[in-house]
Amino acid sequence: MDTEKSDDFYLRLKEELLKSNSWPADYLYKFIVPTDRDKITQIQQIFDNTGAVIESKQSSKGKYTSLSIMVNLANPDAVIEKYKEVGLVEGVISL
């Protein structure tokens, strides 16, 4: 995703989060990752020490793993920061 598009996307996301939640709030992230222990560990480390509850489930053929991460965050900026950090992990799809 190029920077201009991602900036617009994150600006819209922040506006929606401000409208739909009172902060701090629980937020549910959903990601699909190629089943690769290193990539899954990288994502888990991004949420270390945040109190996040992480659930993972492999696809039927085992090629992909879905991660559901519930975490309480202070504000929409914290939500966006985590999306950007996870976005640096190669092959991750954010839902």
Backbone as JSON Lines, residues from 0, in Angstrom:
{"i":0,"aa":"M","n":[0.86,-1.18,0.0],"ca":[0.0,0.0,0.0],"c":[0.9,1.23,0.0]}
{"i":1,"aa":"D","n":[0.63,2.17,-0.91],"ca":[1.5,3.35,-0.91],"c":[1.12,4.29,0.25]}
{"i":2,"aa":"T","n":[2.05,5.18,0.55],"ca":[1.91,6.02,1.74],"c":[0.66,6.88,1.71]}
{"i":3,"aa":"E","n":[0.36,7.48,0.55],"ca":[-0.81,8.37,0.47],"c":[-2.09,7.59,0.76]}
{"i":4,"aa":"K","n":[-2.24,6.41,0.16],"ca":[-3.43,5.6,0.41],"c":[-3.49,5.17,1.87]}
{"i":5,"aa":"S","n":[-2.37,4.74,2.43],"ca":[-2.4,4.27,3.8],"c":[-2.69,5.42,4.76]}
{"i":6,"aa":"D","n":[-2.19,6.62,4.47],"ca":[-2.49,7.78,5.32],"c":[-3.99,8.06,5.31]}
{"i":7,"aa":"D","n":[-4.6,8.03,4.12],"ca":[-6.05,8.24,4.02],"c":[-6.8,7.15,4.77]}
{"i":8,"aa":"F","n":[-6.36,5.9,4.59],"ca":[-7.02,4.77,5.26],"c":[-6.96,4.95,6.78]}
{"i":9,"aa":"Y","n":[-5.8,5.27,7.31],"ca":[-5.64,5.4,8.76],"c":[-6.4,6.61,9.31]}
{"i":10,"aa":"L","n":[-6.49,7.67,8.52],"ca":[-7.26,8.84,8.94],"c":[-8.75,8.48,9.06]}
{"i":11,"aa":"R","n":[-9.27,7.77,8.06],"ca":[-10.68,7.33,8.1],"c":[-10.9,6.36,9.26]}
{"i":12,"aa":"L","n":[-9.95,5.44,9.47],"ca":[-10.07,4.49,10.56],"c":[-10.12,5.22,11.9]}
{"i":13,"aa":"K","n":[-9.25,6.19,12.08],"ca":[-9.23,6.95,13.34],"c":[-10.56,7.65,13.57]}
{"i":14,"aa":"E","n":[-11.11,8.28,12.53],"ca":[-12.4,8.95,12.65],"c":[-13.5,7.97,13.06]}
{"i":15,"aa":"E","n":[-13.52,6.8,12.42],"ca":[-14.53,5.78,12.74],"c":[-14.37,5.27,14.17]}
{"i":16,"aa":"L","n":[-13.14,5.06,14.59],"ca":[-12.9,4.57,15.95],"c":[-13.33,5.61,16.99]}
{"i":17,"aa":"L","n":[-13.09,6.87,16.7],"ca":[-13.5,7.94,17.63],"c":[-15.03,8.0,17.75]}
{"i":18,"aa":"K","n":[-15.72,7.78,16.63],"ca":[-17.19,7.82,16.63],"c":[-17.8,6.61,17.33]}
{"i":19,"aa":"S","n":[-17.19,5.45,17.14],"ca":[-17.85,4.2,17.55],"c":[-17.46,3.69,18.94]}
{"i":20,"aa":"N","n":[-16.46,4.26,19.56],"ca":[-16.01,3.77,20.87],"c":[-15.75,4.9,21.83]}
{"i":21,"aa":"S","n":[-15.84,4.58,23.13],"ca":[-15.31,5.5,24.14],"c":[-14.01,4.87,24.61]}
{"i":22,"aa":"W","n":[-13.0,5.68,24.76],"ca":[-11.65,5.17,25.01],"c":[-11.23,5.39,26.44]}
{"i":23,"aa":"P","n":[-10.42,4.48,27.04],"ca":[-9.86,3.26,26.45],"c":[-10.95,2.23,26.15]}
{"i":24,"aa":"A","n":[-10.62,1.32,25.19],"ca":[-11.59,0.33,24.75],"c":[-10.87,-0.96,24.32]}
{"i":25,"aa":"D","n":[-11.63,-2.06,24.35],"ca":[-11.12,-3.32,23.8],"c":[-11.21,-3.23,22.29]}
{"i":26,"aa":"Y","n":[-10.18,-3.75,21.62],"ca":[-10.17,-3.76,20.15],"c":[-9.77,-5.15,19.69]}
{"i":27,"aa":"L","n":[-10.46,-5.66,18.68],"ca":[-10.17,-6.98,18.13],"c":[-9.48,-6.84,16.79]}
{"i":28,"aa":"Y","n":[-8.25,-7.31,16.74],"ca":[-7.5,-7.38,15.48],"c":[-7.68,-8.77,14.91]}
{"i":29,"aa":"K","n":[-7.75,-8.85,13.58],"ca":[-7.76,-10.15,12.9],"c":[-6.75,-10.1,11.77]}
{"i":30,"aa":"F","n":[-5.87,-11.08,11.77],"ca":[-4.83,-11.16,10.75],"c":[-4.78,-12.57,10.18]}
{"i":31,"aa":"I","n":[-4.39,-12.68,8.91],"ca":[-4.09,-13.96,8.3],"c":[-2.62,-13.92,7.93]}
{"i":32,"aa":"V","n":[-1.9,-14.97,8.31],"ca":[-0.46,-15.04,8.13],"c":[-0.11,-16.38,7.5]}
{"i":33,"aa":"P","n":[0.86,-16.41,6.57],"ca":[1.34,-17.72,6.13],"c":[1.82,-18.48,7.37]}
{"i":34,"aa":"T","n":[1.53,-19.77,7.46],"ca":[1.92,-20.54,8.63],"c":[3.44,-20.64,8.66]}
{"i":35,"aa":"D","n":[4.02,-19.76,9.43],"ca":[5.47,-19.66,9.58],"c":[5.7,-19.22,11.02]}
{"i":36,"aa":"R","n":[6.33,-20.09,11.79],"ca":[6.51,-19.84,13.22],"c":[7.14,-18.48,13.5]}
{"i":37,"aa":"D","n":[8.14,-18.09,12.69],"ca":[8.83,-16.82,12.91],"c":[7.89,-15.63,12.74]}
{"i":38,"aa":"K","n":[7.04,-15.68,11.7],"ca":[6.12,-14.57,11.46],"c":[5.06,-14.47,12.55]}
{"i":39,"aa":"I","n":[4.56,-15.61,12.98],"ca":[3.57,-15.63,14.05],"c":[4.18,-15.09,15.34]}
{"i":40,"aa":"T","n":[5.41,-15.51,15.63],"ca":[6.12,-15.03,16.82],"c":[6.35,-13.52,16.75]}
{"i":41,"aa":"Q","n":[6.7,-13.01,15.56],"ca":[6.9,-11.56,15.4],"c":[5.64,-10.8,15.79]}
{"i":42,"aa":"I","n":[4.49,-11.28,15.32],"ca":[3.22,-10.61,15.62],"c":[2.92,-10.71,17.11]}
{"i":43,"aa":"Q","n":[3.14,-11.88,17.69],"ca":[2.89,-12.04,19.12],"c":[3.76,-11.09,19.94]}
{"i":44,"aa":"Q","n":[5.0,-10.9,19.52],"ca":[5.91,-10.01,20.24],"c":[5.47,-8.54,20.18]}
{"i":45,"aa":"I","n":[4.8,-8.16,19.08],"ca":[4.29,-6.79,18.97],"c":[3.27,-6.52,20.07]}
{"i":46,"aa":"F","n":[2.55,-7.57,20.48],"ca":[1.51,-7.4,21.51],"c":[1.97,-7.86,22.9]}
{"i":47,"aa":"D","n":[3.26,-8.2,23.05],"ca":[3.79,-8.57,24.36],"c":[3.57,-7.43,25.36]}
{"i":48,"aa":"N","n":[3.31,-7.81,26.59],"ca":[3.16,-6.85,27.7],"c":[2.02,-5.85,27.5]}
{"i":49,"aa":"T","n":[1.01,-6.23,26.7],"ca":[-0.15,-5.36,26.52],"c":[-1.4,-5.96,27.15]}
{"i":50,"aa":"G","n":[-1.29,-7.2,27.64],"ca":[-2.45,-7.89,28.18],"c":[-3.33,-8.48,27.1]}
{"i":51,"aa":"A","n":[-2.82,-8.56,25.89],"ca":[-3.6,-9.06,24.76],"c":[-3.9,-10.55,24.91]}
{"i":52,"aa":"V","n":[-5.09,-10.94,24.47],"ca":[-5.48,-12.34,24.39],"c":[-5.38,-12.71,22.91]}
{"i":53,"aa":"I","n":[-4.5,-13.69,22.62],"ca":[-4.23,-14.07,21.24],"c":[-4.71,-15.49,20.99]}
{"i":54,"aa":"E","n":[-5.57,-15.64,19.97],"ca":[-6.03,-16.96,19.57],"c":[-5.56,-17.2,18.14]}
{"i":55,"aa":"S","n":[-5.11,-18.42,17.88],"ca":[-4.67,-18.74,16.52],"c":[-5.35,-20.02,16.05]}
{"i":56,"aa":"K","n":[-5.55,-20.08,14.74],"ca":[-6.2,-21.25,14.14],"c":[-5.62,-21.45,12.74]}
{"i":57,"aa":"Q","n":[-5.16,-22.67,12.47],"ca":[-4.62,-22.97,11.16],"c":[-5.74,-23.25,10.17]}
{"i":58,"aa":"S","n":[-5.48,-22.93,8.9],"ca":[-6.44,-23.26,7.85],"c":[-6.5,-24.77,7.68]}
{"i":59,"aa":"S","n":[-7.49,-25.26,6.97],"ca":[-7.69,-26.71,6.84],"c":[-6.48,-27.4,6.21]}
{"i":60,"aa":"K","n":[-5.8,-26.73,5.3],"ca":[-4.62,-27.33,4.67],"c":[-3.32,-26.95,5.38]}
{"i":61,"aa":"G","n":[-3.43,-26.08,6.39],"ca":[-2.26,-25.72,7.19],"c":[-1.36,-24.67,6.56]}
{"i":62,"aa":"K","n":[-1.77,-24.12,5.43],"ca":[-0.92,-23.15,4.73],"c":[-0.95,-21.78,5.41]}
{"i":63,"aa":"Y","n":[-2.08,-21.44,6.02],"ca":[-2.25,-20.14,6.66],"c":[-2.71,-20.3,8.1]}
{"i":64,"aa":"T","n":[-2.43,-19.28,8.9],"ca":[-2.88,-19.24,10.28],"c":[-3.61,-17.91,10.49]}
{"i":65,"aa":"S","n":[-4.81,-17.99,11.1],"ca":[-5.51,-16.75,11.44],"c":[-5.21,-16.43,12.89]}
{"i":66,"aa":"L","n":[-5.0,-15.17,13.16],"ca":[-4.75,-14.68,14.51],"c":[-5.83,-13.69,14.88]}
{"i":67,"aa":"S","n":[-6.49,-13.93,16.01],"ca":[-7.45,-12.98,16.58],"c":[-6.82,-12.45,17.86]}
{"i":68,"aa":"I","n":[-6.7,-11.15,17.94],"ca":[-6.0,-10.53,19.08],"c":[-6.91,-9.48,19.71]}
{"i":69,"aa":"M","n":[-7.33,-9.74,20.94],"ca":[-8.17,-8.8,21.69],"c":[-7.27,-8.08,22.69]}
{"i":70,"aa":"V","n":[-7.28,-6.76,22.63],"ca":[-6.42,-5.98,23.52],"c":[-7.12,-4.68,23.89]}
{"i":71,"aa":"N","n":[-6.9,-4.23,25.11],"ca":[-7.46,-2.96,25.56],"c":[-6.43,-1.87,25.27]}
{"i":72,"aa":"L","n":[-6.85,-0.87,24.51],"ca":[-5.95,0.2,24.11],"c":[-6.49,1.56,24.53]}
{"i":73,"aa":"A","n":[-5.59,2.52,24.69],"ca":[-5.93,3.83,25.24],"c":[-6.72,4.7,24.27]}
{"i":74,"aa":"N","n":[-6.4,4.6,22.96],"ca":[-7.02,5.51,21.99],"c":[-6.84,4.98,20.57]}
{"i":75,"aa":"P","n":[-7.5,5.6,19.59],"ca":[-7.37,5.15,18.2],"c":[-5.93,5.19,17.68]}
{"i":76,"aa":"D","n":[-5.14,6.14,18.16],"ca":[-3.74,6.2,17.71],"c":[-2.99,4.93,18.09]}
{"i":77,"aa":"A","n":[-3.29,4.35,19.25],"ca":[-2.65,3.11,19.69],"c":[-3.07,1.94,18.78]}
{"i":78,"aa":"V","n":[-4.34,1.94,18.36],"ca":[-4.83,0.91,17.43],"c":[-4.06,0.99,16.12]}
{"i":79,"aa":"I","n":[-3.95,2.18,15.59],"ca":[-3.28,2.39,14.3],"c":[-1.8,2.05,14.4]}
{"i":80,"aa":"E","n":[-1.17,2.4,15.51],"ca":[0.26,2.09,15.71],"c":[0.51,0.58,15.6]}
{"i":81,"aa":"K","n":[-0.37,-0.22,16.22],"ca":[-0.21,-1.68,16.17],"c":[-0.42,-2.2,14.75]}
{"i":82,"aa":"Y","n":[-1.42,-1.64,14.03],"ca":[-1.62,-2.05,12.63],"c":[-0.36,-1.78,11.81]}
{"i":83,"aa":"K","n":[0.26,-0.64,12.02],"ca":[1.47,-0.29,11.27],"c":[2.62,-1.23,11.62]}
{"i":84,"aa":"E","n":[2.76,-1.56,12.9],"ca":[3.83,-2.48,13.31],"c":[3.63,-3.86,12.69]}
{"i":85,"aa":"V","n":[2.4,-4.37,12.75],"ca":[2.12,-5.69,12.19],"c":[2.27,-5.66,10.67]}
{"i":86,"aa":"G","n":[1.95,-4.53,10.05],"ca":[2.07,-4.39,8.61],"c":[3.49,-4.56,8.09]}
{"i":87,"aa":"L","n":[4.47,-4.43,8.97],"ca":[5.87,-4.61,8.57],"c":[6.25,-6.07,8.46]}
{"i":88,"aa":"V","n":[5.42,-6.97,9.0],"ca":[5.68,-8.41,8.92],"c":[5.25,-8.86,7.52]}
{"i":89,"aa":"E","n":[6.18,-9.47,6.8],"ca":[5.92,-9.86,5.41],"c":[4.8,-10.89,5.3]}
{"i":90,"aa":"G","n":[3.88,-10.66,4.37],"ca":[2.84,-11.63,4.06],"c":[1.59,-11.56,4.91]}
{"i":91,"aa":"V","n":[1.5,-10.6,5.81],"ca":[0.35,-10.5,6.72],"c":[-0.81,-9.8,6.01]}
{"i":92,"aa":"I","n":[-2.0,-10.33,6.18],"ca":[-3.22,-9.71,5.67],"c":[-4.02,-9.27,6.88]}
{"i":93,"aa":"S","n":[-4.36,-7.98,6.92],"ca":[-5.2,-7.44,8.02],"c":[-6.64,-7.48,7.57]}
{"i":94,"aa":"L","n":[-7.5,-7.97,8.44],"ca":[-8.93,-8.02,8.1],"c":[-9.68,-6.93,8.84]}
